[in-house]
Coordinates of C-alpha atoms in Angstrom, one line a residue:
M1 CA 73.3 117.2 148.1
Q2 CA 70.3 119.7 148.9
G3 CA 68.4 118.3 151.3
F4 CA 65.6 120.3 153.3
V5 CA 65.4 123.2 155.7
G6 CA 61.9 124.0 157.5
Q7 CA 60.2 126.1 160.4
T8 CA 57.0 126.7 161.9
S9 CA 55.9 128.5 164.9
F10 CA 52.9 127.2 167.7
V11 CA 51.7 128.0 170.5
V12 CA 51.2 125.9 173.5
D13 CA 49.7 126.3 176.6
S14 CA 50.4 125.1 180.4
S15 CA 46.9 125.7 181.5
P16 CA 45.0 124.5 178.6
P17 CA 41.2 125.6 178.9
Q18 CA 39.2 122.5 179.6
Q19 CA 36.5 121.8 176.8
D20 CA 33.2 120.2 177.0
N21 CA 33.2 116.9 175.2
G22 CA 29.0 117.2 174.5
L23 CA 28.2 114.7 177.5
G24 CA 24.2 114.8 177.9
D25 CA 24.2 114.0 181.5
A26 CA 26.5 117.2 182.3
V27 CA 23.9 119.4 183.4
E28 CA 25.8 121.9 185.0
M29 CA 28.3 122.5 181.6
S30 CA 25.1 122.5 179.1
T31 CA 23.8 125.8 180.9
M32 CA 26.8 127.6 180.6
K33 CA 27.3 129.7 177.4
Q34 CA 30.3 130.0 176.0
S35 CA 32.0 133.6 176.6
D36 CA 33.0 135.7 173.6
T37 CA 36.5 136.2 174.7
E38 CA 37.5 132.9 175.3
L39 CA 37.9 130.6 172.3
P40 CA 36.9 126.9 171.5
S41 CA 39.7 126.7 169.3
P42 CA 43.4 127.5 168.7
P43 CA 43.2 130.7 166.5
S44 CA 45.2 130.9 163.1
E45 CA 48.7 132.3 163.7
K46 CA 47.6 135.6 162.1
A47 CA 45.3 136.1 164.5
R48 CA 47.7 134.8 167.2
D49 CA 50.0 137.3 166.1
S50 CA 48.1 140.5 166.5
I51 CA 46.9 139.4 170.4
D52 CA 49.3 138.9 173.3
L53 CA 49.5 135.8 174.7
R54 CA 48.2 134.7 178.0
S55 CA 50.6 134.4 180.7
T56 CA 50.4 130.6 180.2
E57 CA 50.8 130.3 177.3
K58 CA 54.4 130.6 175.0
K59 CA 55.2 130.5 171.5
F60 CA 57.8 128.0 170.4
L61 CA 59.8 127.6 166.8
L62 CA 59.9 124.2 165.7
T63 CA 62.8 123.7 162.5
I64 CA 63.8 121.0 160.6
I65 CA 66.9 120.3 158.8
S66 CA 67.7 117.5 156.5
R67 CA 71.3 117.2 155.6
R68 CA 72.0 114.8 152.6
S69 CA 75.2 113.0 152.5
T70 CA 77.4 113.7 149.2
Q71 CA 78.9 110.0 149.8
R72 CA 77.2 107.2 147.2
A73 CA 74.9 110.5 145.9
G74 CA 72.4 109.5 143.1
L75 CA 69.1 108.4 142.2
R76 CA 66.7 105.9 143.5
Y77 CA 67.7 102.6 141.3
L78 CA 71.0 103.6 140.2
R79 CA 72.2 104.6 143.9
R80 CA 71.4 101.5 146.2
G81 CA 72.9 99.7 149.4
I82 CA 76.6 100.3 150.3
D83 CA 80.1 101.5 148.9
E84 CA 83.6 99.9 150.0
Q85 CA 84.4 102.7 152.3
G86 CA 80.8 101.9 154.1
F87 CA 78.6 104.9 152.7
V88 CA 75.1 104.3 151.7
A89 CA 72.9 105.9 149.5
N90 CA 70.2 108.5 149.9
A91 CA 71.8 108.8 153.3
V92 CA 70.1 112.0 155.4
E93 CA 70.8 113.4 158.9
T94 CA 67.1 115.0 160.2
E95 CA 67.9 117.5 162.8
Q96 CA 64.5 118.8 165.1
V97 CA 64.9 121.7 166.5
L98 CA 62.7 123.2 169.3
S99 CA 63.5 126.8 170.3
S100 CA 62.0 129.8 172.0
T101 CA 60.9 132.7 169.2
S102 CA 62.7 135.1 171.8
W103 CA 66.0 133.7 171.1
D104 CA 66.4 134.3 174.7
K105 CA 69.9 133.0 175.8
S106 CA 68.5 131.9 178.9
S107 CA 65.7 129.5 177.2
K108 CA 66.7 126.4 176.3
T109 CA 67.1 125.0 173.0
Y110 CA 66.3 121.1 172.3
S111 CA 68.0 119.2 169.5
F112 CA 66.9 115.5 168.2
L113 CA 68.7 113.8 165.4
Q114 CA 67.9 111.0 163.5
I115 CA 69.0 109.5 159.9
R116 CA 67.8 107.2 157.4
G117 CA 70.2 105.5 154.6
S118 CA 69.8 102.3 152.3
I119 CA 70.2 99.0 153.7
P120 CA 74.3 98.7 154.2
L121 CA 74.7 95.5 151.8
F122 CA 75.9 95.7 148.2
F123 CA 72.7 95.1 146.4
T124 CA 70.8 96.3 143.1
Q125 CA 67.3 96.3 141.8
S126 CA 66.0 96.6 137.9
P127 CA 64.3 99.8 137.2
I128 CA 62.6 98.0 134.7
S129 CA 59.8 96.6 137.2
L130 CA 57.5 98.1 139.3
K131 CA 58.4 96.3 142.5
P132 CA 61.9 94.9 141.2
A133 CA 63.2 92.1 143.4
P134 CA 66.7 93.0 145.1
V135 CA 70.0 90.9 144.2
I136 CA 72.6 90.6 146.8
Q137 CA 75.8 91.6 145.1
H138 CA 79.7 90.1 146.1
S139 CA 80.7 87.9 148.8
V140 CA 79.2 87.7 152.0
E141 CA 82.7 88.4 153.4
A142 CA 82.4 91.5 150.8
N143 CA 79.5 92.3 152.6
Y144 CA 80.4 92.2 156.0
S145 CA 83.2 94.1 155.6
A146 CA 81.5 97.1 154.3
T147 CA 78.5 97.1 157.0
K148 CA 81.1 97.0 159.9
R149 CA 82.6 100.2 158.2
H150 CA 79.2 101.6 158.2
L151 CA 78.4 100.9 161.5
E152 CA 81.7 101.8 163.2
R153 CA 81.4 105.4 161.7
L154 CA 78.0 105.7 162.8
K155 CA 78.7 104.7 166.6
K156 CA 82.1 106.6 166.5
E157 CA 79.9 109.7 165.8
Y158 CA 76.4 109.6 167.2
G159 CA 77.3 106.5 169.9
G160 CA 74.5 104.5 170.9
L161 CA 72.8 103.0 167.8
Q162 CA 69.1 101.8 166.9
I163 CA 68.5 99.7 163.7
V164 CA 65.0 100.3 162.7
N165 CA 64.1 98.0 159.7
L166 CA 61.1 98.4 157.8
V167 CA 61.3 96.2 154.8
E168 CA 58.9 93.2 154.5
K169 CA 59.4 90.2 156.3
H170 CA 58.1 87.7 153.2
G171 CA 58.1 88.4 149.6
V172 CA 60.9 90.3 147.7
E173 CA 62.0 92.5 150.3
A174 CA 62.8 89.6 152.6
T175 CA 66.0 88.3 151.1
V176 CA 68.0 91.9 151.5
G177 CA 66.7 91.8 154.8
N178 CA 67.0 88.5 156.2
Q179 CA 70.8 89.4 155.2
Y180 CA 71.3 92.9 157.1
E181 CA 70.0 91.2 159.7
K182 CA 72.4 88.3 159.9
T183 CA 75.4 90.5 159.5
V184 CA 74.3 92.9 162.2
E185 CA 73.8 89.5 164.4
K186 CA 77.4 88.6 163.5
L187 CA 78.9 91.8 164.3
N188 CA 77.5 92.0 167.2
E189 CA 79.2 88.3 168.2
E190 CA 82.4 89.1 166.7
E191 CA 82.8 93.0 167.1
F192 CA 80.5 94.9 169.4
K193 CA 80.5 93.2 172.4
G194 CA 79.3 93.9 175.0
Q195 CA 75.7 95.0 176.2
D196 CA 76.9 98.9 175.5
E197 CA 78.8 98.4 172.4
A198 CA 76.3 96.4 170.8
V199 CA 73.9 97.4 168.1
A200 CA 70.2 97.0 168.6
F201 CA 67.9 95.9 165.5
E202 CA 64.4 96.1 165.3
W203 CA 62.7 94.5 162.3
F204 CA 58.9 96.4 161.8
D205 CA 57.0 94.7 158.6
F206 CA 55.5 98.0 157.8
H207 CA 53.4 96.8 155.0
S208 CA 52.2 94.0 157.5
A209 CA 51.5 95.8 160.5
C210 CA 49.6 98.9 158.5
R211 CA 48.0 96.3 155.9
G212 CA 44.4 98.5 155.4
M213 CA 45.5 101.6 155.4
K214 CA 45.9 101.1 159.3
F215 CA 49.2 103.6 159.5
E216 CA 48.2 104.2 163.0
N217 CA 49.8 100.7 163.8
V218 CA 53.1 103.1 163.6
S219 CA 52.4 103.5 167.5
L220 CA 53.2 99.4 168.3
L221 CA 56.7 100.3 166.9
L222 CA 56.8 103.5 168.9
E223 CA 55.8 101.6 172.1
T224 CA 58.9 99.0 171.1
L225 CA 61.5 101.7 170.9
R226 CA 59.8 104.1 173.9
N227 CA 62.3 103.2 176.1
K228 CA 65.7 103.6 173.7
L229 CA 64.3 107.1 172.6
E230 CA 64.2 108.2 176.4
A231 CA 67.3 106.7 176.8
F232 CA 69.3 108.5 173.9
G233 CA 67.4 111.6 174.9
S234 CA 68.3 114.9 172.9
T235 CA 70.9 117.6 173.4
V236 CA 70.0 120.9 175.1
E237 CA 71.8 123.9 174.7
E238 CA 71.2 126.5 177.5
A239 CA 72.9 130.2 178.1
G240 CA 75.2 128.8 175.0
Q241 CA 76.4 125.7 176.9
V242 CA 75.6 122.3 176.2
T243 CA 73.8 120.8 179.4
A244 CA 72.8 117.3 177.8
K245 CA 73.9 115.4 175.0
Q246 CA 71.9 113.3 172.9
R247 CA 73.1 109.7 173.4
G248 CA 72.3 107.6 170.2
V249 CA 70.6 107.8 167.2
L250 CA 68.0 105.7 165.4
R251 CA 69.2 104.6 162.1
T252 CA 65.8 104.1 159.9
N253 CA 65.3 102.5 156.6
C254 CA 63.0 100.9 153.9
M255 CA 64.2 99.8 150.6
D256 CA 64.0 103.9 149.5
C257 CA 64.3 105.2 152.7
L258 CA 61.3 107.2 151.7
D259 CA 57.9 106.8 152.3
R260 CA 57.5 103.9 155.0
T261 CA 60.9 106.2 156.8
N262 CA 58.9 109.1 156.4
V263 CA 55.9 108.1 158.5
C264 CA 58.5 106.5 160.9
Q265 CA 60.5 109.4 161.5
S266 CA 57.6 112.2 161.9
S267 CA 56.3 109.7 164.3
F268 CA 59.8 109.3 166.6
G269 CA 60.0 113.3 165.9
K270 CA 56.5 113.9 167.9
F271 CA 57.4 111.6 170.5
M272 CA 60.4 113.3 171.4
L273 CA 59.5 117.1 170.8
E274 CA 56.0 115.8 173.5
A275 CA 59.2 115.2 175.9
Q276 CA 60.7 118.4 175.2
L277 CA 57.8 120.0 176.0
K278 CA 56.9 118.0 179.3
A279 CA 60.2 119.2 180.4
E280 CA 59.3 122.8 179.6
G281 CA 55.8 122.3 181.7
Y282 CA 53.9 122.0 178.5
D283 CA 51.7 118.9 177.9
L284 CA 51.1 118.8 174.2
A285 CA 48.7 116.1 174.5
A286 CA 46.4 118.4 176.6
Q287 CA 46.6 121.5 174.2
V288 CA 42.7 122.5 172.4
D289 CA 44.6 121.8 169.0
Q290 CA 45.0 117.8 169.0
Q291 CA 45.7 118.0 165.0
T292 CA 49.1 119.9 165.7
Q293 CA 49.0 120.1 161.7
W294 CA 51.7 122.3 162.0
F295 CA 53.6 119.7 163.3
N296 CA 52.3 117.0 160.7
T297 CA 53.0 119.5 157.5
L298 CA 56.4 120.4 158.4
W299 CA 57.3 116.7 158.1
A300 CA 55.7 116.3 154.8
D301 CA 57.5 118.9 153.5
N302 CA 60.4 117.7 154.6
G303 CA 59.7 113.9 153.6
D304 CA 58.6 115.3 149.8
A305 CA 62.2 117.5 149.4
V306 CA 63.9 114.2 150.3
S307 CA 61.9 112.2 148.2
K308 CA 62.4 114.9 145.0
Q309 CA 65.9 114.3 145.4
Y310 CA 66.1 111.2 145.1
A311 CA 63.2 109.6 143.6
S312 CA 61.6 112.2 141.3
T313 CA 58.6 112.7 142.9
A314 CA 57.0 113.6 146.2
A315 CA 56.4 111.3 148.8
M316 CA 54.1 108.5 148.9
K317 CA 51.8 107.9 151.9
G318 CA 51.8 111.8 152.3
D319 CA 48.8 112.4 153.2
Y320 CA 48.6 110.4 156.6
T321 CA 51.6 112.4 157.0
R322 CA 50.1 115.7 157.0
T323 CA 46.4 114.6 158.0
R324 CA 47.1 111.6 160.0
K325 CA 44.7 109.7 158.2
R326 CA 44.9 107.3 155.4
N327 CA 41.9 107.2 152.4
L328 CA 41.4 105.7 149.3
G329 CA 42.2 109.3 147.6
G330 CA 45.9 109.3 148.7
T331 CA 46.1 105.7 147.8
L332 CA 45.2 106.8 144.3
N333 CA 47.7 109.2 144.2
D334 CA 50.5 106.9 145.9
L335 CA 49.5 104.8 142.4
G336 CA 50.4 108.0 140.3
L337 CA 53.4 108.9 142.4
S338 CA 54.6 104.8 141.4
L339 CA 54.4 105.4 137.7
T340 CA 56.0 108.6 137.6
R341 CA 59.0 107.2 139.9
Y342 CA 58.6 104.1 137.3
Y343 CA 58.7 106.3 134.4
N344 CA 61.9 108.5 135.8
G345 CA 63.9 105.5 136.8
M346 CA 63.6 104.0 133.1
V347 CA 64.2 107.4 131.0
N348 CA 65.4 110.5 132.9
D349 CA 67.6 109.2 135.6
Y350 CA 70.7 107.8 133.6
F351 CA 72.0 111.3 132.6
S352 CA 71.0 112.7 135.7
Q353 CA 73.2 110.3 137.4
A354 CA 75.6 110.9 135.2
A355 CA 75.5 114.7 135.7
I356 CA 75.3 114.3 139.7
D357 CA 78.8 112.2 139.3
F358 CA 80.6 114.6 137.6
L359 CA 79.8 117.5 139.8
L360 CA 80.7 116.0 142.8
G361 CA 83.9 114.9 141.2
N362 CA 83.3 110.7 141.7
V363 CA 84.2 110.7 137.5
N364 CA 86.0 113.1 135.0
S365 CA 84.4 114.8 132.5
M366 CA 84.9 111.2 130.2
V367 CA 81.5 109.6 131.8
F368 CA 79.6 112.0 129.5
Q369 CA 81.6 109.9 126.5
E370 CA 80.7 106.2 128.4
F371 CA 77.6 107.2 128.4
E372 CA 77.1 108.4 124.9
A373 CA 78.3 105.1 124.2
E374 CA 76.4 102.8 126.8
M375 CA 73.7 105.1 127.9
M376 CA 73.9 104.2 131.4
T377 CA 77.1 104.9 133.4
K378 CA 78.6 102.6 136.0
D379 CA 78.5 102.4 140.0
P380 CA 81.6 103.6 141.6
A381 CA 80.3 101.2 144.7
V382 CA 83.5 99.3 145.0
S383 CA 86.6 100.5 142.9
M384 CA 86.6 99.1 139.6
L385 CA 90.9 98.4 140.1
K386 CA 90.7 97.1 143.1
M387 CA 87.6 94.5 141.7
R388 CA 89.5 93.7 139.0
E389 CA 92.5 92.5 141.2
Q390 CA 90.5 90.7 143.6
A391 CA 89.3 88.9 140.5
I392 CA 92.4 87.7 139.5
E393 CA 93.4 86.7 142.8
L394 CA 90.2 84.5 142.9
S395 CA 90.8 83.1 140.1
R396 CA 94.0 82.5 140.5
R397 CA 93.0 80.5 143.5
R398 CA 90.3 78.7 141.6
V399 CA 91.4 77.4 138.3
I400 CA 95.1 76.6 138.7
S401 CA 95.1 73.7 140.7
D402 CA 98.7 72.2 139.2
E403 CA 101.3 73.5 141.6
S404 CA 104.0 72.9 139.9
E405 CA 102.5 75.4 137.5
E406 CA 104.2 79.2 138.1
F407 CA 101.9 81.9 137.7
M408 CA 103.3 84.8 135.9
G409 CA 100.7 87.3 135.4
G410 CA 96.7 87.9 135.2
W411 CA 94.7 90.7 133.2
V412 CA 90.9 91.6 132.7
L413 CA 90.3 91.9 129.4
F414 CA 87.2 92.0 127.5
S415 CA 86.2 88.5 124.9
P416 CA 83.3 87.7 123.2
H417 CA 80.3 85.3 124.9
Q418 CA 81.2 82.9 122.8
S419 CA 84.5 81.4 122.5
D420 CA 86.4 80.8 119.1
T421 CA 84.4 83.7 117.8
L422 CA 85.5 87.7 117.2
R423 CA 82.4 89.5 117.3
A424 CA 79.7 86.9 119.9
M425 CA 78.1 89.8 121.3
P426 CA 78.1 90.9 123.9
F427 CA 81.5 91.0 125.4
E428 CA 82.2 90.1 128.8
E429 CA 84.7 91.2 131.3
V430 CA 86.8 88.4 131.9
V431 CA 90.4 87.1 133.4
L432 CA 92.7 86.0 131.3
L433 CA 95.4 84.3 133.7
L434 CA 99.2 83.6 132.4
T435 CA 101.3 80.4 133.8
D436 CA 104.5 79.1 132.7
A437 CA 102.5 75.8 131.3
A438 CA 99.2 77.5 130.1
I439 CA 96.8 80.2 129.0
Y440 CA 93.1 80.3 131.7
L441 CA 90.7 81.9 129.7
C442 CA 88.1 82.5 132.9
R443 CA 84.7 83.8 132.8
F444 CA 83.3 85.6 136.0
D445 CA 80.6 86.5 138.1
W446 CA 81.0 90.0 139.2
N447 CA 78.0 90.4 141.1
M448 CA 78.9 86.9 143.0
D449 CA 82.8 87.1 142.8
K450 CA 83.1 83.8 142.0
V451 CA 84.6 82.1 138.3
S452 CA 81.4 80.8 136.5
S453 CA 83.5 79.0 133.8
F454 CA 87.4 78.8 132.3
E455 CA 89.1 77.6 129.6
R456 CA 92.6 76.2 129.6
I457 CA 94.7 76.1 126.8
D458 CA 98.3 74.5 126.9
L459 CA 101.0 76.7 125.4
A460 CA 102.5 74.1 123.7
H461 CA 99.4 74.0 121.6
V462 CA 99.8 78.0 120.8
V463 CA 100.3 78.1 117.0
G464 CA 99.9 81.9 116.6
I465 CA 99.1 85.4 118.0
K466 CA 97.6 88.3 116.2
F467 CA 97.2 91.9 117.2
G468 CA 96.0 95.4 116.0
T469 CA 92.9 97.1 115.6
Y470 CA 89.2 95.5 117.2
I471 CA 86.2 97.2 116.7
I472 CA 83.0 95.6 117.3
S473 CA 80.8 98.5 117.1
T474 CA 80.3 101.9 114.9
V475 CA 77.6 103.5 116.5
S476 CA 79.4 106.4 118.4
P477 CA 82.4 108.2 117.8
G478 CA 84.6 106.8 120.5
Q479 CA 84.0 102.9 119.5
T480 CA 85.4 104.0 116.2
D481 CA 88.6 105.3 117.5
E482 CA 91.2 102.5 116.0
T483 CA 93.9 103.7 118.5
K484 CA 92.0 103.2 121.7
N485 CA 90.3 99.9 120.3
V486 CA 92.6 97.1 119.9
G487 CA 93.3 93.6 121.4
F488 CA 94.5 90.5 120.2
V489 CA 93.9 86.7 119.0
V490 CA 95.5 83.7 120.2
S491 CA 95.4 80.3 117.7
Y492 CA 96.0 76.9 119.0
Q493 CA 95.7 73.3 117.9
P494 CA 93.5 71.7 120.3
G495 CA 95.0 68.5 122.6
K496 CA 94.6 66.4 125.6
N497 CA 95.6 69.3 128.2
D498 CA 93.3 71.7 127.0
V499 CA 90.1 72.3 129.3
T500 CA 86.8 74.0 129.8
R501 CA 85.3 73.6 133.4
T502 CA 81.9 75.3 134.4
N503 CA 80.6 76.1 137.8
T504 CA 78.2 73.0 137.5
R505 CA 81.4 70.8 138.6
T506 CA 81.6 69.1 134.8
F507 CA 84.1 69.9 132.1
S508 CA 84.5 69.6 128.7
N509 CA 87.6 68.6 126.9
L510 CA 87.5 69.7 123.2
G511 CA 83.9 70.4 123.1
I512 CA 82.7 66.8 124.9
T513 CA 81.1 67.5 128.1
K514 CA 82.5 64.9 130.8
T515 CA 80.1 63.2 133.3
K516 CA 80.8 61.5 136.7
T517 CA 80.3 58.6 134.7
D518 CA 83.1 59.3 132.2
R519 CA 85.7 61.3 133.5
S520 CA 88.2 58.7 134.2
R521 CA 88.2 58.0 130.2
S522 CA 91.3 61.0 128.7
S523 CA 90.7 63.1 125.9
E524 CA 92.5 61.0 123.9
E525 CA 90.2 58.4 123.7
Q526 CA 87.6 60.1 123.3
Q527 CA 88.9 62.1 119.9
Q528 CA 90.0 58.3 118.8
Q529 CA 87.0 56.7 119.6
P530 CA 84.3 58.0 117.0
Q531 CA 86.8 56.3 114.2
S532 CA 85.5 53.3 112.6
A533 CA 88.2 50.5 111.9
L534 CA 87.9 51.5 108.1
S535 CA 89.0 55.1 108.5
S536 CA 91.4 54.1 110.8
F537 CA 92.6 51.5 108.2
L538 CA 92.5 54.5 105.0
G539 CA 94.0 57.2 107.7
G540 CA 97.0 55.0 109.0
G541 CA 95.4 54.4 112.1
R542 CA 96.1 58.0 113.0
P543 CA 93.7 60.5 114.6
K544 CA 92.5 63.7 112.2
A545 CA 93.6 66.6 113.7
L546 CA 91.1 69.0 115.4
P547 CA 91.0 72.4 113.8
I548 CA 92.4 75.6 115.1
R549 CA 90.1 76.9 117.1
K550 CA 91.1 81.0 118.8
I551 CA 90.2 83.3 121.9
A552 CA 90.0 86.8 121.2
F553 CA 90.3 89.4 123.9
K554 CA 89.9 93.2 123.7
A555 CA 91.6 95.6 125.9
P556 CA 90.1 97.6 128.2
Y557 CA 90.1 101.8 127.8
S558 CA 93.1 102.7 129.7
Q559 CA 91.3 105.9 130.9
S560 CA 88.0 106.0 132.1
S561 CA 85.4 108.2 134.3
A562 CA 86.8 106.9 137.2
A563 CA 88.5 109.8 139.1
V564 CA 91.6 108.5 140.4
T565 CA 94.6 109.8 142.0
G566 CA 97.7 109.5 143.1
E567 CA 98.5 106.8 140.4
G568 CA 101.7 107.1 137.8
P569 CA 100.8 106.7 134.3
K570 CA 99.0 103.9 132.9
L571 CA 100.2 101.8 129.8
S572 CA 98.0 102.4 126.5
E573 CA 95.6 100.2 124.9
I574 CA 98.1 99.1 122.6
Q575 CA 101.3 99.0 124.8
Q576 CA 99.0 96.6 126.8
V577 CA 98.0 94.0 124.2
V578 CA 101.8 94.1 122.9
S579 CA 103.1 93.2 126.3
I580 CA 100.4 90.4 126.7
C581 CA 101.6 89.1 123.7
A582 CA 105.3 89.2 124.1
D583 CA 104.9 87.5 127.2
I584 CA 102.4 84.3 125.8
E585 CA 104.9 83.8 122.6
R586 CA 107.9 83.7 125.2
L587 CA 106.2 80.9 127.4
A588 CA 104.7 79.3 124.4
F589 CA 108.2 79.2 123.3
L590 CA 109.6 77.3 126.4
S591 CA 106.9 74.8 126.2
Q592 CA 107.4 73.9 122.5
P593 CA 111.0 72.1 122.1
G594 CA 113.2 73.6 119.8
K595 CA 111.7 77.1 119.4
E596 CA 113.2 78.0 122.6
K597 CA 116.4 78.7 120.6
P598 CA 117.2 82.5 119.5
G599 CA 116.4 82.9 116.0
T600 CA 113.3 81.0 116.2
E601 CA 110.9 82.8 113.9
S602 CA 108.1 85.0 116.1
I603 CA 104.3 83.7 116.1
I604 CA 103.1 87.4 116.2
E605 CA 101.5 89.2 113.6
K606 CA 100.4 92.5 113.8
G607 CA 97.2 93.2 111.6
D608 CA 93.3 94.1 112.2
I609 CA 91.6 91.8 114.0
I610 CA 88.0 93.7 113.2
S611 CA 88.5 96.7 111.3
L612 CA 87.1 100.2 111.2
E613 CA 85.5 99.2 107.7
E614 CA 84.3 95.7 108.4
A615 CA 82.9 97.0 111.6
R616 CA 80.7 99.4 109.6
Q617 CA 79.5 96.3 107.5
S618 CA 78.4 94.6 110.3
T619 CA 77.0 96.8 112.1
G620 CA 73.6 97.1 110.6
L621 CA 70.5 99.3 110.3
L622 CA 69.0 97.4 113.2
D623 CA 71.7 98.5 115.3
H624 CA 71.7 102.1 114.3
I625 CA 68.1 102.5 114.9
S626 CA 68.5 100.5 118.2
Y627 CA 71.0 103.2 119.3
S628 CA 69.2 106.3 118.1
L629 CA 66.4 105.1 119.9
K630 CA 68.4 104.8 123.0
R631 CA 69.3 108.7 122.7
L632 CA 66.3 109.8 121.8
V633 CA 64.8 108.3 125.5
W634 CA 67.9 108.2 127.5
A635 CA 70.5 111.3 126.1

């Protein structure tokens, strides 16, 4: 949201004085004395401002402007990758401008653009590790679609596109790097056909190439991209008219898009500066000042500013950017910066992220209530409404195998981690499907967009439905609101058509896991098998009825921090619960002979599932201490 603006002036000479390199056999040069009026090295800026420039010298301004995107803005580990609109985290457009100090209209002004941004895939990294492994989220199709939107937007805005990927080819970063490369290759084959439209992809393993503090090996990358940089060129303005336009842009990324990216972007910037000065008749490589400290300092300041806004510290490898040298002191400084980033990621960033989202209008004021309860905020990379709709559709296609069953509705609710319980923590976001024959409780893997397991309960076995207050914690004010914390419980008599399946291609009926060798055996046979002849005789040959089981659901809050516009009024939590219970009862009666007639006694009961008082009694001292510690650290 802040970016960076920096400017410096420098002097170049079209005919720089020749320097003695101190060679012993240069006898003629060794007898000459240095004139008092000649300067063996460039004077300071203050000194140069106080004297007139020689006729062969000219003073220029170099300006760097970095513009941070307000889309997917945030802090390091809390905003990674891409969102469904194709915007990426830590997206920064950096413009390097070369101009004359006189601002004469006849003088040319050169502009060179570069961009950086997180790898355009859905992925996360945990802030609790010093070197966390990236975890790719959502399906291949979802990642492909988002990456396509991102690259199409860049091509439309900048023209040609050269991707520079600096992540490791081996180790923890390789997973996301490989997926990135495959996605771009597929896009080039299916969408960006043709030599002119294809997106060029260069994978330069920075850590491997520069191992042993040999950062000068970035020149290998520069040599590879030389032709592309020359082809893209710069935007040139003269006499108020654009005489040339940059034809493409380099999109550089590492994992954070900070340290490695800064080093490489400064090298690209210097290459283009040399080309621009050469067009003006000045050879930067022939100047007396070969350190170009003014250039290095400006780019290092830019890197520090971008880094502080994303990672709360100055950029690592800044010593090389400033001096073009790498030593042990710089390595130790980077270690300190790494530990500071680790602390900020663990402690300070969570509330800061909530504030950033609120200030940008991504969320409403409810974000602070949610933060008080959870001590973290949700990543709006994908619309929760859209994700839930997709989860319902995916679950419907995956679990309803009988084509004769008619799908009646689907909802995303919360449910205890363990079935047949009311308070087994943690509560999971599950998908509830209702057909004319059964209830399906689907446990969904939200990272991989797939059903991890599901339970099927025949509607003919439903014996009771209870709805009411459902409070599972009392540590924060929002969790004790009896009007918002509601849910329902469905009680049923287990039968042979009730099935539990998992994604391991096994399933269990009534708690009995079936394998490939015994799948042909019915559930009824499994129930009858354990009975002995004596028990069958004493019990009249009838199997004992299994105990009543229950599945519990808690309604999500109808209003959340997500800033959603253009939607009509929503059902309240209790209205949603009552509606679902009524649908289940109606369909259950149709599945139970004799109960479909009018006047049948309702199986719906209103009452507390877990009352506020019960929740307070079950919320122990340890829970309150844990919450207090979280507030002390994160709030």
